[in-house]
Amino acid sequence: MADIEPRSGNPATSGGSQESGVRGRTTIADGVVATIAEIAIRETDGVHSVGKGASKALGAVRGRVSGSSGKGRTVKVEVGEKQTAIDADVEVEYGVPIHELADRIRAHVIDAVETMTGLEVVEININVFDVHIPGEDDEDDEDGSDDGGSGRGGSRVL
């Protein structure tokens, strides 16, 4: 969790203007930062999905249910007092230049997290685990299988 201390000249972070004085401490839970980052990633054009396997399925459901949180997060964060680091697994759309997409994801996440929390984002690690080819595995997504038998990434134990 992050405890936000007042910064000079930033009323959004300090909880009040310099003139009014600070009357308490704001604490931001790790899950809040993870949720903000996950939403920012999902909103980035070229990202098909966030997370792998069960966490991917839970993330899709969680995205439709407000206020849900917990284990199986699709985005992992480490939050300090003033800084945060973020790790995310993403599946990208076929044809999207991955290096450019990674830059857009970083910019979008940094903007969202820093604007909403006042924390400095020091690192965003992006693991591209698959490329989504439209129409190829749409029916496999419905049964919750991770690999879909496509032979791309991962392994199955039979």
mmCIF file of C-alpha atoms in Angstrom:
data_model
loop_
_atom_site.group_PDB
_atom_site.id
_atom_site.type_symbol
_atom_site.label_atom_id
_atom_site.label_comp_id
_atom_site.label_asym_id
_atom_site.label_seq_id
_atom_site.Cartn_x
_atom_site.Cartn_y
_atom_site.Cartn_z
ATOM 1 C CA MET A 1 0.000 0.000 0.000
ATOM 2 C CA ALA A 2 1.059 3.519 -0.622
ATOM 3 C CA ASP A 3 0.678 6.320 1.870
ATOM 4 C CA ILE A 4 0.428 9.543 -0.012
ATOM 5 C CA GLU A 5 2.127 12.413 1.741
ATOM 6 C CA PRO A 6 1.430 15.969 0.679
ATOM 7 C CA ARG A 7 3.429 17.274 -2.250
ATOM 8 C CA SER A 8 3.894 20.984 -2.546
ATOM 9 C CA GLY A 9 1.569 22.558 -5.067
ATOM 10 C CA ASN A 10 -0.390 19.370 -5.850
ATOM 11 C CA PRO A 11 -3.809 19.578 -4.172
ATOM 12 C CA ALA A 12 -5.064 16.354 -5.806
ATOM 13 C CA THR A 13 -2.325 14.311 -4.159
ATOM 14 C CA SER A 14 -2.233 16.030 -0.798
ATOM 15 C CA GLY A 15 -5.961 15.933 -0.203
ATOM 16 C CA GLY A 16 -6.274 19.703 0.040
ATOM 17 C CA SER A 17 -4.676 22.955 -0.922
ATOM 18 C CA GLN A 18 -1.667 24.344 0.899
ATOM 19 C CA GLU A 19 -3.871 26.966 2.506
ATOM 20 C CA SER A 20 -6.412 24.503 3.930
ATOM 21 C CA GLY A 21 -3.804 22.184 5.463
ATOM 22 C CA VAL A 22 -3.794 18.410 5.376
ATOM 23 C CA ARG A 23 -6.165 16.698 7.774
ATOM 24 C CA GLY A 24 -5.208 13.097 7.284
ATOM 25 C CA ARG A 25 -3.384 10.493 5.235
ATOM 26 C CA THR A 26 -4.489 8.832 2.028
ATOM 27 C CA THR A 27 -3.596 5.164 1.600
ATOM 28 C CA ILE A 28 -3.822 3.489 -1.808
ATOM 29 C CA ALA A 29 -4.038 -0.321 -1.844
ATOM 30 C CA ASP A 30 -1.950 -2.346 -4.299
ATOM 31 C CA GLY A 31 -5.161 -3.663 -5.870
ATOM 32 C CA VAL A 32 -6.262 -0.147 -6.733
ATOM 33 C CA VAL A 33 -3.060 0.492 -8.676
ATOM 34 C CA ALA A 34 -3.375 -2.915 -10.386
ATOM 35 C CA THR A 35 -6.970 -2.202 -11.422
ATOM 36 C CA ILE A 36 -6.091 1.218 -12.842
ATOM 37 C CA ALA A 37 -3.183 -0.282 -14.804
ATOM 38 C CA GLU A 38 -5.293 -3.194 -16.072
ATOM 39 C CA ILE A 39 -8.040 -0.902 -17.342
ATOM 40 C CA ALA A 40 -5.479 1.350 -19.044
ATOM 41 C CA ILE A 41 -3.915 -1.684 -20.758
ATOM 42 C CA ARG A 42 -7.295 -3.036 -21.914
ATOM 43 C CA GLU A 43 -8.156 0.386 -23.370
ATOM 44 C CA THR A 44 -4.988 0.411 -25.513
ATOM 45 C CA ASP A 45 -5.686 -0.344 -29.190
ATOM 46 C CA GLY A 46 -3.914 -3.518 -30.294
ATOM 47 C CA VAL A 47 -4.272 -5.379 -26.993
ATOM 48 C CA HIS A 48 -6.515 -8.436 -27.367
ATOM 49 C CA SER A 49 -6.471 -9.539 -23.730
ATOM 50 C CA VAL A 50 -4.629 -9.122 -20.446
ATOM 51 C CA GLY A 51 -3.438 -12.119 -18.406
ATOM 52 C CA LYS A 52 -3.078 -15.824 -19.072
ATOM 53 C CA GLY A 53 -5.369 -18.795 -18.526
ATOM 54 C CA ALA A 54 -7.521 -18.620 -15.411
ATOM 55 C CA SER A 55 -6.409 -15.093 -14.523
ATOM 56 C CA LYS A 56 -7.365 -14.009 -18.055
ATOM 57 C CA ALA A 57 -10.862 -15.457 -17.636
ATOM 58 C CA LEU A 58 -11.237 -13.945 -14.168
ATOM 59 C CA GLY A 59 -9.990 -10.602 -15.463
ATOM 60 C CA ALA A 60 -12.604 -10.606 -18.218
ATOM 61 C CA VAL A 61 -15.357 -11.301 -15.680
ATOM 62 C CA ARG A 62 -13.889 -8.840 -13.178
ATOM 63 C CA GLY A 63 -13.912 -6.198 -15.900
ATOM 64 C CA ARG A 64 -17.707 -6.570 -16.076
ATOM 65 C CA VAL A 65 -18.315 -6.686 -12.324
ATOM 66 C CA SER A 66 -17.599 -3.453 -10.525
ATOM 67 C CA GLY A 67 -15.786 -3.490 -7.234
ATOM 68 C CA SER A 68 -14.416 -7.016 -7.542
ATOM 69 C CA SER A 69 -10.822 -7.740 -6.649
ATOM 70 C CA GLY A 70 -8.653 -10.448 -5.195
ATOM 71 C CA LYS A 71 -6.287 -13.221 -6.140
ATOM 72 C CA GLY A 72 -5.653 -14.154 -9.737
ATOM 73 C CA ARG A 73 -4.966 -10.593 -10.821
ATOM 74 C CA THR A 74 -3.893 -10.179 -14.411
ATOM 75 C CA VAL A 75 -1.580 -7.269 -13.549
ATOM 76 C CA LYS A 76 0.928 -7.456 -10.708
ATOM 77 C CA VAL A 77 2.181 -4.359 -8.923
ATOM 78 C CA GLU A 78 4.706 -3.448 -6.276
ATOM 79 C CA VAL A 79 3.749 -0.257 -4.517
ATOM 80 C CA GLY A 80 6.079 1.752 -2.306
ATOM 81 C CA GLU A 81 5.467 4.991 -0.508
ATOM 82 C CA LYS A 82 5.917 7.172 -3.579
ATOM 83 C CA GLN A 83 6.630 4.807 -6.477
ATOM 84 C CA THR A 84 5.184 1.735 -8.153
ATOM 85 C CA ALA A 85 6.372 -0.962 -10.565
ATOM 86 C CA ILE A 86 3.981 -2.925 -12.783
ATOM 87 C CA ASP A 87 4.161 -6.339 -14.506
ATOM 88 C CA ALA A 88 1.571 -7.352 -17.110
ATOM 89 C CA ASP A 89 0.968 -10.320 -19.418
ATOM 90 C CA VAL A 90 -0.737 -9.352 -22.678
ATOM 91 C CA GLU A 91 -1.993 -11.022 -25.826
ATOM 92 C CA VAL A 92 -1.698 -8.740 -28.845
ATOM 93 C CA GLU A 93 -3.684 -8.527 -32.075
ATOM 94 C CA TYR A 94 -1.971 -9.960 -35.144
ATOM 95 C CA GLY A 95 -0.393 -7.287 -37.347
ATOM 96 C CA VAL A 96 0.250 -4.758 -34.604
ATOM 97 C CA PRO A 97 3.917 -3.721 -34.265
ATOM 98 C CA ILE A 98 4.637 -5.088 -30.779
ATOM 99 C CA HIS A 99 7.415 -2.627 -29.895
ATOM 100 C CA GLU A 100 5.128 0.317 -30.728
ATOM 101 C CA LEU A 101 2.241 -1.254 -28.817
ATOM 102 C CA ALA A 102 4.468 -1.710 -25.753
ATOM 103 C CA ASP A 103 5.372 1.981 -25.901
ATOM 104 C CA ARG A 104 1.660 2.934 -26.135
ATOM 105 C CA ILE A 105 0.782 0.633 -23.224
ATOM 106 C CA ARG A 106 3.508 2.178 -21.074
ATOM 107 C CA ALA A 107 2.427 5.728 -21.908
ATOM 108 C CA HIS A 108 -1.254 4.959 -21.245
ATOM 109 C CA VAL A 109 -0.569 3.165 -17.947
ATOM 110 C CA ILE A 110 1.862 5.818 -16.702
ATOM 111 C CA ASP A 111 -0.643 8.568 -17.475
ATOM 112 C CA ALA A 112 -3.536 6.746 -15.770
ATOM 113 C CA VAL A 113 -1.662 5.590 -12.664
ATOM 114 C CA GLU A 114 0.258 8.813 -12.057
ATOM 115 C CA THR A 115 -2.803 10.998 -12.671
ATOM 116 C CA MET A 116 -5.131 8.960 -10.456
ATOM 117 C CA THR A 117 -2.750 8.078 -7.607
ATOM 118 C CA GLY A 118 0.099 10.589 -7.593
ATOM 119 C CA LEU A 119 2.572 7.683 -7.498
ATOM 120 C CA GLU A 120 5.569 7.708 -9.818
ATOM 121 C CA VAL A 121 5.584 4.694 -12.165
ATOM 122 C CA VAL A 122 9.241 3.631 -12.289
ATOM 123 C CA GLU A 123 8.878 0.459 -14.352
ATOM 124 C CA ILE A 124 6.346 -1.378 -16.513
ATOM 125 C CA ASN A 125 7.374 -4.871 -17.575
ATOM 126 C CA ILE A 126 5.275 -6.240 -20.432
ATOM 127 C CA ASN A 127 5.275 -9.943 -21.259
ATOM 128 C CA VAL A 128 3.698 -10.588 -24.662
ATOM 129 C CA PHE A 129 2.667 -14.224 -24.329
ATOM 130 C CA ASP A 130 0.633 -14.682 -27.520
ATOM 131 C CA VAL A 131 -0.631 -13.165 -30.746
ATOM 132 C CA HIS A 132 -4.371 -13.326 -31.353
ATOM 133 C CA ILE A 133 -5.338 -14.340 -34.876
ATOM 134 C CA PRO A 134 -8.999 -13.428 -35.481
ATOM 135 C CA GLY A 135 -11.266 -16.446 -35.895
ATOM 136 C CA GLU A 136 -8.585 -19.010 -35.032
ATOM 137 C CA ASP A 137 -9.314 -19.663 -31.354
ATOM 138 C CA ASP A 138 -12.619 -17.913 -30.669
ATOM 139 C CA GLU A 139 -14.392 -21.191 -29.907
ATOM 140 C CA ASP A 140 -11.555 -22.319 -27.601
ATOM 141 C CA ASP A 141 -11.888 -19.144 -25.514
ATOM 142 C CA GLU A 142 -15.450 -20.116 -24.654
ATOM 143 C CA ASP A 143 -14.476 -23.433 -23.014
ATOM 144 C CA GLY A 144 -11.765 -21.724 -20.919
ATOM 145 C CA SER A 145 -8.817 -23.610 -22.368
ATOM 146 C CA ASP A 146 -5.479 -21.848 -22.096
ATOM 147 C CA ASP A 147 -3.583 -23.000 -25.175
ATOM 148 C CA GLY A 148 -6.423 -24.044 -27.441
ATOM 149 C CA GLY A 149 -4.198 -26.696 -29.021
ATOM 150 C CA SER A 150 -2.850 -24.150 -31.477
ATOM 151 C CA GLY A 151 0.751 -25.040 -30.672
ATOM 152 C CA ARG A 152 1.628 -21.425 -29.863
ATOM 153 C CA GLY A 153 3.251 -21.142 -26.474
ATOM 154 C CA GLY A 154 2.540 -23.044 -23.309
ATOM 155 C CA SER A 155 2.300 -26.787 -22.888
ATOM 156 C CA ARG A 156 -0.364 -29.240 -21.915
ATOM 157 C CA VAL A 157 -0.151 -32.101 -19.486
ATOM 158 C CA LEU A 158 -2.368 -34.963 -20.562
#
